[in-house]
Amino acid sequence: MKILAINPGSTSTKIAVYEDGISILVSNIRHSVEELSAFSRIIDQFDFRKSLVMQALKTNHISFQFNAVIGRGGLMKPLQGGVYEVNEKMKHDTLYAMRSHACNLGGLIASDLAAQIPGCRAFIADPGVVDELDDIARITGSPLLPRVSIFHALNHKAVARRYAKENGAVYENLNLIICHLGGGISVAVHRSGKAVDVNNALDGDGPFSPERAGTLPAGQLIDLCYTGKFTSEELKKRISGRAGLAAHLGTTDVPLVIKSIENGDTRAQLVMDAMIYNIAKSIGAASVALYGKIDAILLTGGMAHSDYVISRIKERTSFLAPIVVYPGEDEMEALATSALGALTGEFPIKEYQ
C-alpha cells in the first residue's frame, strides 16, 4: 500500500510518502512571504502548492502511483473524528469555509491528485473541526456565544492511540487528558474515544500560548473594540497571531525566551510562568469532566521538548494522574496511518454529509 500525505501549513507544505507503513520520503516545502503575497486568498494557492507537490515527487524519483492520497482536513462544518473520503459536498464546504486557513487546501489537493490515478482514493482524517463535545460542554453564559470545538484533533487522536497501543489498551476504553503545546494550545478531555470537552484553540478560549490570547476578560475586550484604535482584522490578529508570547515578548520562540530567562530576564520569566500556570489550570479544570478518573495526562506538541515547560506543568498537575510526554507532532505519520487503516479496514471510512 503506497500512500501520499499532504499537509499544507501557513508557510509550508509538508508531504510524505509511505509504503506499507514505512516512510520513504518526508519533505517540507517552504514558501516565502513574497511567494504567498502573490495570492489574495489562501484558496488561490491551490495550483501553486499542487505543482510544488508534484515537483517534489519528481525530484525525489517517486513514481506517481498511489493507493491513496490523504490531506490535512480543512475548517468546514463540525464533524466526528475519523477518516473521511473526500466527496463533492466536502470540497464545496471547504471552498466556502467561514474560516480561512492553509489546511483548507489539503483535501482539495488530495482529491485532485487521486483523480489522476486509477483506483486511487482521496481522504482526510481528524480535521481541526472535529466536534465530539458533550452538550453540557457547549453551553456558555450567553446563548449567542456557544463554545466551539476547534483543536489539534489529528495529533490528539494519534497520540491517544499511540499511548493505548504502548500500554496494551484500547483508546475507546480510556479516560485521557491531552494537552497539545504548540503555537496554539488545546487541552481536551478524551473519554471513551471521543474528545468530549476542549477549548477553541484557534480564536479565543483556554490558556494563552505563543501565538494566541486564550480566554480574555469579556468586558475589557468589548471596550477595546469600540476605542477606534483597531480595525476588526487587527483585533482578530491580537487574539490569534500577534497575541500570547508574541504580544508580551515580541517572539514565539520558546527556546529563545528560556535562554533570556537563564540570562536573568525577569519579565520573560513572569510571562512564561504565567502561560504555564494557565496551562496547568486548564488541565486541572479538565479533570472535573472525568470526575477525577483519569488514566493518564498526555503532553505533546513542540513545547513538549522543553524541560522548563514540562517540569513546571508536572509540578502543578502530577497529583491528578500519571503524565506521559510525546514531544513534537508527527502529523504526516498520523495521516498516513489513517489512510492505511482505512484501506485495510482497520478504520471505518466515513461519509461527509
mmCIF file of C-alpha atoms in Angstrom:
data_model
loop_
_atom_site.group_PDB
_atom_site.id
_atom_site.type_symbol
_atom_site.label_atom_id
_atom_site.label_comp_id
_atom_site.label_asym_id
_atom_site.label_seq_id
_atom_site.Cartn_x
_atom_site.Cartn_y
_atom_site.Cartn_z
ATOM 1 C CA MET A 1 0.000 0.000 0.000
ATOM 2 C CA LYS A 2 1.555 3.261 -1.159
ATOM 3 C CA ILE A 3 0.241 6.472 0.362
ATOM 4 C CA LEU A 4 0.896 10.164 -0.245
ATOM 5 C CA ALA A 5 0.178 12.508 2.674
ATOM 6 C CA ILE A 6 -0.145 16.279 2.178
ATOM 7 C CA ASN A 7 -0.176 18.826 4.988
ATOM 8 C CA PRO A 8 -0.483 22.490 3.918
ATOM 9 C CA GLY A 9 0.566 24.953 6.622
ATOM 10 C CA SER A 10 0.745 28.730 6.816
ATOM 11 C CA THR A 11 4.244 28.995 5.318
ATOM 12 C CA SER A 12 4.994 25.451 4.145
ATOM 13 C CA THR A 13 3.541 22.365 2.514
ATOM 14 C CA LYS A 14 4.718 19.105 4.041
ATOM 15 C CA ILE A 15 4.469 15.900 2.068
ATOM 16 C CA ALA A 16 5.294 12.311 2.958
ATOM 17 C CA VAL A 17 5.218 9.020 1.092
ATOM 18 C CA TYR A 18 4.671 5.763 2.968
ATOM 19 C CA GLU A 19 4.873 2.263 1.557
ATOM 20 C CA ASP A 20 3.305 -0.499 3.669
ATOM 21 C CA GLY A 21 3.516 1.781 6.706
ATOM 22 C CA ILE A 22 7.197 2.644 6.197
ATOM 23 C CA SER A 23 8.264 6.209 5.394
ATOM 24 C CA ILE A 24 10.217 6.522 2.141
ATOM 25 C CA LEU A 25 10.014 10.319 1.812
ATOM 26 C CA VAL A 26 9.344 13.266 4.091
ATOM 27 C CA SER A 27 9.718 16.723 2.579
ATOM 28 C CA ASN A 28 8.962 20.192 3.932
ATOM 29 C CA ILE A 29 8.407 22.648 1.081
ATOM 30 C CA ARG A 30 8.762 26.169 2.482
ATOM 31 C CA HIS A 31 7.032 29.194 0.954
ATOM 32 C CA SER A 32 8.433 32.694 1.220
ATOM 33 C CA VAL A 33 6.315 35.683 2.167
ATOM 34 C CA GLU A 34 6.955 37.071 -1.323
ATOM 35 C CA GLU A 35 5.652 33.892 -2.982
ATOM 36 C CA LEU A 36 2.465 33.795 -0.926
ATOM 37 C CA SER A 37 1.823 37.550 -1.195
ATOM 38 C CA ALA A 38 1.001 36.998 -4.881
ATOM 39 C CA PHE A 39 -2.279 35.375 -3.787
ATOM 40 C CA SER A 40 -5.071 37.491 -2.326
ATOM 41 C CA ARG A 41 -6.771 34.425 -0.809
ATOM 42 C CA ILE A 42 -5.356 31.185 0.585
ATOM 43 C CA ILE A 43 -7.653 29.154 -1.649
ATOM 44 C CA ASP A 44 -5.969 30.797 -4.667
ATOM 45 C CA GLN A 45 -2.732 28.988 -3.718
ATOM 46 C CA PHE A 46 -4.193 25.657 -4.882
ATOM 47 C CA ASP A 47 -2.339 25.311 -8.211
ATOM 48 C CA PHE A 48 0.872 26.783 -6.769
ATOM 49 C CA ARG A 49 1.051 24.273 -3.929
ATOM 50 C CA LYS A 50 -0.129 21.322 -6.021
ATOM 51 C CA SER A 51 2.598 21.929 -8.589
ATOM 52 C CA LEU A 52 5.222 22.022 -5.831
ATOM 53 C CA VAL A 53 3.984 18.670 -4.513
ATOM 54 C CA MET A 54 4.331 17.155 -7.985
ATOM 55 C CA GLN A 55 7.774 18.720 -8.388
ATOM 56 C CA ALA A 56 8.941 17.296 -5.024
ATOM 57 C CA LEU A 57 7.816 13.794 -6.028
ATOM 58 C CA LYS A 58 9.669 14.085 -9.341
ATOM 59 C CA THR A 59 12.822 15.459 -7.713
ATOM 60 C CA ASN A 60 12.862 12.545 -5.257
ATOM 61 C CA HIS A 61 12.174 9.980 -8.010
ATOM 62 C CA ILE A 62 8.838 8.901 -6.517
ATOM 63 C CA SER A 63 6.579 7.375 -9.150
ATOM 64 C CA PHE A 64 3.113 8.914 -9.356
ATOM 65 C CA GLN A 65 1.301 5.734 -8.351
ATOM 66 C CA PHE A 66 -0.567 5.621 -5.037
ATOM 67 C CA ASN A 67 -3.343 3.612 -3.425
ATOM 68 C CA ALA A 68 -4.471 6.696 -1.503
ATOM 69 C CA VAL A 69 -3.738 10.400 -1.167
ATOM 70 C CA ILE A 70 -4.649 11.893 2.190
ATOM 71 C CA GLY A 71 -4.693 15.588 3.034
ATOM 72 C CA ARG A 72 -4.918 17.534 6.245
ATOM 73 C CA GLY A 73 -8.607 18.307 6.692
ATOM 74 C CA GLY A 74 -9.985 21.816 6.369
ATOM 75 C CA LEU A 75 -12.140 24.059 8.550
ATOM 76 C CA MET A 76 -15.510 23.022 7.158
ATOM 77 C CA LYS A 77 -18.550 22.157 9.260
ATOM 78 C CA PRO A 78 -18.120 20.299 12.583
ATOM 79 C CA LEU A 79 -17.889 16.504 12.352
ATOM 80 C CA GLN A 80 -16.994 13.405 14.337
ATOM 81 C CA GLY A 81 -13.399 12.223 14.389
ATOM 82 C CA GLY A 82 -12.228 9.588 11.935
ATOM 83 C CA VAL A 83 -11.240 9.055 8.300
ATOM 84 C CA TYR A 84 -13.426 10.626 5.605
ATOM 85 C CA GLU A 85 -13.366 10.073 1.855
ATOM 86 C CA VAL A 86 -13.269 13.391 0.020
ATOM 87 C CA ASN A 87 -16.544 13.957 -1.834
ATOM 88 C CA GLU A 88 -18.157 16.838 -3.720
ATOM 89 C CA LYS A 89 -20.020 18.090 -0.633
ATOM 90 C CA MET A 90 -16.770 18.276 1.330
ATOM 91 C CA LYS A 91 -14.996 20.106 -1.476
ATOM 92 C CA HIS A 92 -17.836 22.639 -1.735
ATOM 93 C CA ASP A 93 -17.891 23.288 2.019
ATOM 94 C CA THR A 94 -14.106 23.637 2.079
ATOM 95 C CA LEU A 95 -14.086 26.129 -0.791
ATOM 96 C CA TYR A 96 -16.650 28.264 1.042
ATOM 97 C CA ALA A 97 -15.429 27.677 4.596
ATOM 98 C CA MET A 98 -16.100 30.531 7.028
ATOM 99 C CA ARG A 99 -12.548 30.316 8.384
ATOM 100 C CA SER A 100 -9.552 30.743 6.108
ATOM 101 C CA HIS A 101 -6.501 28.563 6.733
ATOM 102 C CA ALA A 102 -3.986 26.727 4.558
ATOM 103 C CA CYS A 103 -5.318 23.399 5.855
ATOM 104 C CA ASN A 104 -8.382 24.001 3.662
ATOM 105 C CA LEU A 105 -6.193 23.078 0.685
ATOM 106 C CA GLY A 106 -5.319 19.603 1.982
ATOM 107 C CA GLY A 107 -8.401 17.668 0.948
ATOM 108 C CA LEU A 108 -8.752 19.628 -2.293
ATOM 109 C CA ILE A 109 -5.220 18.814 -3.461
ATOM 110 C CA ALA A 110 -5.589 15.195 -2.335
ATOM 111 C CA SER A 111 -8.778 14.813 -4.362
ATOM 112 C CA ASP A 112 -7.288 16.386 -7.474
ATOM 113 C CA LEU A 113 -4.186 14.185 -7.412
ATOM 114 C CA ALA A 114 -6.071 10.972 -6.582
ATOM 115 C CA ALA A 115 -8.419 11.578 -9.514
ATOM 116 C CA GLN A 116 -5.427 11.299 -11.866
ATOM 117 C CA ILE A 117 -4.546 7.762 -10.673
ATOM 118 C CA PRO A 118 -6.819 4.797 -11.492
ATOM 119 C CA GLY A 119 -8.172 3.181 -8.329
ATOM 120 C CA CYS A 120 -6.633 5.758 -6.012
ATOM 121 C CA ARG A 121 -8.777 7.175 -3.179
ATOM 122 C CA ALA A 122 -8.671 10.586 -1.508
ATOM 123 C CA PHE A 123 -9.110 11.001 2.252
ATOM 124 C CA ILE A 124 -8.822 13.420 5.123
ATOM 125 C CA ALA A 125 -8.557 12.437 8.793
ATOM 126 C CA ASP A 126 -9.399 14.118 12.092
ATOM 127 C CA PRO A 127 -9.524 17.735 10.857
ATOM 128 C CA GLY A 128 -9.336 20.670 13.257
ATOM 129 C CA VAL A 129 -13.134 20.985 13.318
ATOM 130 C CA VAL A 130 -13.687 17.574 14.938
ATOM 131 C CA ASP A 131 -16.624 18.144 17.279
ATOM 132 C CA GLU A 132 -17.437 15.420 19.815
ATOM 133 C CA LEU A 133 -18.387 17.746 22.660
ATOM 134 C CA ASP A 134 -20.878 16.727 25.298
ATOM 135 C CA ASP A 135 -23.923 19.002 25.107
ATOM 136 C CA ILE A 136 -23.185 20.324 28.579
ATOM 137 C CA ALA A 137 -19.745 21.467 27.391
ATOM 138 C CA ARG A 138 -21.252 23.669 24.672
ATOM 139 C CA ILE A 139 -23.217 25.965 26.973
ATOM 140 C CA THR A 140 -21.795 29.347 27.974
ATOM 141 C CA GLY A 141 -23.390 32.213 29.864
ATOM 142 C CA SER A 142 -24.693 33.648 26.590
ATOM 143 C CA PRO A 143 -26.916 31.766 24.121
ATOM 144 C CA LEU A 144 -25.344 33.968 21.436
ATOM 145 C CA LEU A 145 -21.892 32.514 22.076
ATOM 146 C CA PRO A 146 -21.869 28.702 22.418
ATOM 147 C CA ARG A 147 -18.474 27.018 22.789
ATOM 148 C CA VAL A 148 -16.901 25.846 19.544
ATOM 149 C CA SER A 149 -14.624 22.831 19.095
ATOM 150 C CA ILE A 150 -11.511 23.698 17.056
ATOM 151 C CA PHE A 151 -8.317 21.990 18.152
ATOM 152 C CA HIS A 152 -5.321 19.884 17.130
ATOM 153 C CA ALA A 153 -7.523 16.835 16.605
ATOM 154 C CA LEU A 154 -5.145 14.957 14.290
ATOM 155 C CA ASN A 155 -2.273 14.979 16.769
ATOM 156 C CA HIS A 156 -4.565 14.421 19.790
ATOM 157 C CA LYS A 157 -6.064 11.289 18.261
ATOM 158 C CA ALA A 158 -2.709 9.958 17.041
ATOM 159 C CA VAL A 159 -1.088 10.422 20.455
ATOM 160 C CA ALA A 160 -4.060 8.830 22.213
ATOM 161 C CA ARG A 161 -3.868 5.728 20.005
ATOM 162 C CA ARG A 162 -0.099 5.559 20.446
ATOM 163 C CA TYR A 163 -0.422 5.672 24.225
ATOM 164 C CA ALA A 164 -3.129 2.999 24.142
ATOM 165 C CA LYS A 165 -1.029 0.712 21.939
ATOM 166 C CA GLU A 166 2.058 1.125 24.129
ATOM 167 C CA ASN A 167 0.038 0.200 27.205
ATOM 168 C CA GLY A 168 -1.885 -2.746 25.786
ATOM 169 C CA ALA A 169 -5.137 -0.785 25.913
ATOM 170 C CA VAL A 170 -7.779 0.485 23.509
ATOM 171 C CA TYR A 171 -8.292 4.227 23.009
ATOM 172 C CA GLU A 172 -12.055 3.772 23.217
ATOM 173 C CA ASN A 173 -11.700 2.339 26.742
ATOM 174 C CA LEU A 174 -9.536 5.115 28.195
ATOM 175 C CA ASN A 175 -10.055 8.401 30.033
ATOM 176 C CA LEU A 176 -7.317 10.824 28.977
ATOM 177 C CA ILE A 177 -6.459 14.484 29.249
ATOM 178 C CA ILE A 178 -4.361 15.516 26.260
ATOM 179 C CA CYS A 179 -2.579 18.839 26.008
ATOM 180 C CA HIS A 180 -1.095 19.948 22.695
ATOM 181 C CA LEU A 181 1.583 22.559 23.333
ATOM 182 C CA GLY A 182 2.213 24.384 20.077
ATOM 183 C CA GLY A 183 1.743 27.867 18.636
ATOM 184 C CA GLY A 184 -1.787 27.342 19.871
ATOM 185 C CA ILE A 185 -2.623 25.222 22.907
ATOM 186 C CA SER A 186 -5.506 22.773 23.163
ATOM 187 C CA VAL A 187 -6.471 20.861 26.295
ATOM 188 C CA ALA A 188 -9.009 18.120 25.646
ATOM 189 C CA VAL A 189 -10.891 15.582 27.704
ATOM 190 C CA HIS A 190 -10.891 12.259 25.838
ATOM 191 C CA ARG A 191 -13.491 9.896 27.255
ATOM 192 C CA SER A 192 -14.052 6.501 25.646
ATOM 193 C CA GLY A 193 -12.550 7.515 22.314
ATOM 194 C CA LYS A 194 -14.134 10.961 21.979
ATOM 195 C CA ALA A 195 -12.927 14.468 22.778
ATOM 196 C CA VAL A 196 -15.934 15.434 24.869
ATOM 197 C CA ASP A 197 -14.579 18.790 26.035
ATOM 198 C CA VAL A 198 -11.859 21.008 24.554
ATOM 199 C CA ASN A 199 -11.052 24.690 24.276
ATOM 200 C CA ASN A 200 -11.280 26.537 20.971
ATOM 201 C CA ALA A 201 -7.547 26.670 20.294
ATOM 202 C CA LEU A 202 -7.839 28.904 17.222
ATOM 203 C CA ASP A 203 -9.679 32.084 18.064
ATOM 204 C CA GLY A 204 -10.267 32.558 21.734
ATOM 205 C CA ASP A 205 -10.576 30.078 24.590
ATOM 206 C CA GLY A 206 -8.335 28.338 27.095
ATOM 207 C CA PRO A 207 -4.767 29.191 28.145
ATOM 208 C CA PHE A 208 -2.759 31.766 26.248
ATOM 209 C CA SER A 209 0.035 30.387 24.075
ATOM 210 C CA PRO A 210 2.978 31.582 21.974
ATOM 211 C CA GLU A 211 0.536 32.962 19.350
ATOM 212 C CA ARG A 212 -2.956 33.015 20.921
ATOM 213 C CA ALA A 213 -4.544 35.229 23.547
ATOM 214 C CA GLY A 214 -6.715 32.478 25.017
ATOM 215 C CA THR A 215 -9.623 33.455 27.264
ATOM 216 C CA LEU A 216 -9.821 37.230 27.775
ATOM 217 C CA PRO A 217 -11.882 39.493 30.102
ATOM 218 C CA ALA A 218 -15.046 39.957 28.016
ATOM 219 C CA GLY A 219 -15.916 43.457 29.206
ATOM 220 C CA GLN A 220 -12.446 44.816 28.540
ATOM 221 C CA LEU A 221 -12.396 43.182 25.116
ATOM 222 C CA ILE A 222 -15.713 44.824 24.199
ATOM 223 C CA ASP A 223 -14.431 48.209 25.341
ATOM 224 C CA LEU A 224 -11.275 47.711 23.261
ATOM 225 C CA CYS A 225 -13.398 47.032 20.181
ATOM 226 C CA TYR A 226 -15.009 50.477 20.499
ATOM 227 C CA THR A 227 -11.887 52.557 21.116
ATOM 228 C CA GLY A 228 -11.459 53.123 17.380
ATOM 229 C CA LYS A 229 -7.772 52.250 17.642
ATOM 230 C CA PHE A 230 -8.028 48.945 15.767
ATOM 231 C CA THR A 231 -9.873 47.532 12.780
ATOM 232 C CA SER A 232 -11.759 44.261 13.092
ATOM 233 C CA GLU A 233 -8.935 42.396 11.333
ATOM 234 C CA GLU A 234 -6.298 43.981 13.566
ATOM 235 C CA LEU A 235 -8.219 42.925 16.674
ATOM 236 C CA LYS A 236 -8.503 39.372 15.379
ATOM 237 C CA LYS A 237 -4.718 39.339 14.996
ATOM 238 C CA ARG A 238 -4.484 40.498 18.624
ATOM 239 C CA ILE A 239 -6.362 37.318 19.549
ATOM 240 C CA SER A 240 -4.678 34.884 17.161
ATOM 241 C CA GLY A 241 -1.294 35.598 15.630
ATOM 242 C CA ARG A 242 0.080 38.650 17.445
ATOM 243 C CA ALA A 243 -1.015 37.516 20.901
ATOM 244 C CA GLY A 244 0.330 35.467 23.802
ATOM 245 C CA LEU A 245 4.122 35.371 23.990
ATOM 246 C CA ALA A 246 4.307 37.260 20.689
ATOM 247 C CA ALA A 247 2.424 40.225 22.177
ATOM 248 C CA HIS A 248 4.152 40.196 25.569
ATOM 249 C CA LEU A 249 7.705 39.396 24.500
ATOM 250 C CA GLY A 250 7.860 40.002 20.757
ATOM 251 C CA THR A 251 8.657 36.386 19.899
ATOM 252 C CA THR A 252 7.052 32.944 19.706
ATOM 253 C CA ASP A 253 10.424 31.205 20.026
ATOM 254 C CA VAL A 254 10.156 29.371 23.354
ATOM 255 C CA PRO A 255 13.840 28.246 23.493
ATOM 256 C CA LEU A 256 14.859 31.873 22.916
ATOM 257 C CA VAL A 257 12.592 33.042 25.747
ATOM 258 C CA ILE A 258 14.028 30.399 28.076
ATOM 259 C CA LYS A 259 17.544 31.497 27.159
ATOM 260 C CA SER A 260 16.563 35.058 28.118
ATOM 261 C CA ILE A 261 15.257 33.746 31.433
ATOM 262 C CA GLU A 262 18.539 31.957 32.069
ATOM 263 C CA ASN A 263 20.284 35.275 31.422
ATOM 264 C CA GLY A 264 18.219 36.952 34.133
ATOM 265 C CA ASP A 265 15.233 38.371 32.199
ATOM 266 C CA THR A 266 12.617 38.532 34.972
ATOM 267 C CA ARG A 267 9.881 39.885 32.676
ATOM 268 C CA ALA A 268 10.295 36.920 30.329
ATOM 269 C CA GLN A 269 10.165 34.548 33.295
ATOM 270 C CA LEU A 270 6.968 36.094 34.626
ATOM 271 C CA VAL A 271 5.175 35.825 31.267
ATOM 272 C CA MET A 272 6.435 32.296 30.566
ATOM 273 C CA ASP A 273 5.484 31.092 34.031
ATOM 274 C CA ALA A 274 2.056 32.726 33.638
ATOM 275 C CA MET A 275 1.484 30.772 30.437
ATOM 276 C CA ILE A 276 2.500 27.526 32.150
ATOM 277 C CA TYR A 277 0.277 28.387 35.131
ATOM 278 C CA ASN A 278 -2.716 28.823 32.809
ATOM 279 C CA ILE A 279 -1.954 25.542 31.004
ATOM 280 C CA ALA A 280 -1.866 23.725 34.341
ATOM 281 C CA LYS A 281 -5.150 25.340 35.417
ATOM 282 C CA SER A 282 -6.796 24.139 32.205
ATOM 283 C CA ILE A 283 -5.560 20.592 32.817
ATOM 284 C CA GLY A 284 -6.901 20.772 36.349
ATOM 285 C CA ALA A 285 -10.260 22.026 35.095
ATOM 286 C CA ALA A 286 -10.393 19.217 32.531
ATOM 287 C CA SER A 287 -10.071 16.641 35.324
ATOM 288 C CA VAL A 288 -13.510 17.668 36.582
ATOM 289 C CA ALA A 289 -15.138 16.432 33.374
ATOM 290 C CA LEU A 290 -13.821 12.942 34.174
ATOM 291 C CA TYR A 291 -14.748 13.087 37.868
ATOM 292 C CA GLY A 292 -11.028 12.744 38.555
ATOM 293 C CA LYS A 293 -10.936 9.240 36.996
ATOM 294 C CA ILE A 294 -8.010 9.800 34.637
ATOM 295 C CA ASP A 295 -5.865 7.043 33.137
ATOM 296 C CA ALA A 296 -3.162 9.471 32.013
ATOM 297 C CA ILE A 297 -2.296 13.039 31.077
ATOM 298 C CA LEU A 298 -0.519 13.228 27.717
ATOM 299 C CA LEU A 299 1.631 16.254 26.849
ATOM 300 C CA THR A 300 2.547 16.736 23.187
ATOM 301 C CA GLY A 301 3.444 19.400 20.615
ATOM 302 C CA GLY A 302 6.564 21.433 20.010
ATOM 303 C CA MET A 303 6.835 22.891 23.517
ATOM 304 C CA ALA A 304 6.850 19.376 24.956
ATOM 305 C CA HIS A 305 10.551 19.324 24.000
ATOM 306 C CA SER A 306 11.186 21.950 26.699
ATOM 307 C CA ASP A 307 12.236 20.674 30.114
ATOM 308 C CA TYR A 308 11.449 24.124 31.516
ATOM 309 C CA VAL A 309 7.828 23.926 30.382
ATOM 310 C CA ILE A 310 7.211 20.228 31.073
ATOM 311 C CA SER A 311 8.799 20.166 34.538
ATOM 312 C CA ARG A 312 6.644 23.083 35.695
ATOM 313 C CA ILE A 313 3.436 21.619 34.280
ATOM 314 C CA LYS A 314 4.250 18.369 36.064
ATOM 315 C CA GLU A 315 4.849 20.183 39.360
ATOM 316 C CA ARG A 316 1.310 21.521 39.289
ATOM 317 C CA THR A 317 -0.615 18.580 37.794
ATOM 318 C CA SER A 318 1.163 15.282 38.548
ATOM 319 C CA PHE A 319 -1.132 14.657 41.533
ATOM 320 C CA LEU A 320 -4.017 14.163 39.093
ATOM 321 C CA ALA A 321 -2.720 11.195 37.075
ATOM 322 C CA PRO A 322 0.439 9.731 35.506
ATOM 323 C CA ILE A 323 1.940 12.124 32.950
ATOM 324 C CA VAL A 324 3.393 10.851 29.660
ATOM 325 C CA VAL A 325 5.230 13.162 27.265
ATOM 326 C CA TYR A 326 5.215 12.810 23.480
ATOM 327 C CA PRO A 327 7.365 15.710 22.216
ATOM 328 C CA GLY A 328 6.614 17.237 18.844
ATOM 329 C CA GLU A 329 3.903 16.183 16.477
ATOM 330 C CA ASP A 330 4.091 13.702 13.635
ATOM 331 C CA GLU A 331 1.061 14.704 11.632
ATOM 332 C CA MET A 332 2.457 13.116 8.493
ATOM 333 C CA GLU A 333 2.677 9.690 10.115
ATOM 334 C CA ALA A 334 -0.775 10.211 11.623
ATOM 335 C CA LEU A 335 -2.227 10.981 8.188
ATOM 336 C CA ALA A 336 -0.504 8.029 6.540
ATOM 337 C CA THR A 337 -1.550 5.661 9.334
ATOM 338 C CA SER A 338 -5.149 6.841 8.993
ATOM 339 C CA ALA A 339 -5.135 6.229 5.232
ATOM 340 C CA LEU A 340 -3.561 2.805 5.623
ATOM 341 C CA GLY A 341 -6.093 1.902 8.320
ATOM 342 C CA ALA A 342 -8.919 2.980 6.016
ATOM 343 C CA LEU A 343 -7.611 0.888 3.123
ATOM 344 C CA THR A 344 -7.082 -2.220 5.266
ATOM 345 C CA GLY A 345 -10.408 -1.950 7.099
ATOM 346 C CA GLU A 346 -8.892 -1.118 10.493
ATOM 347 C CA PHE A 347 -10.676 2.252 10.450
ATOM 348 C CA PRO A 348 -14.175 2.724 9.037
ATOM 349 C CA ILE A 349 -14.379 5.150 6.118
ATOM 350 C CA LYS A 350 -16.930 7.837 6.955
ATOM 351 C CA GLU A 351 -19.064 9.848 4.546
ATOM 352 C CA TYR A 352 -19.112 13.630 4.780
ATOM 353 C CA GLN A 353 -22.720 14.838 4.582
#
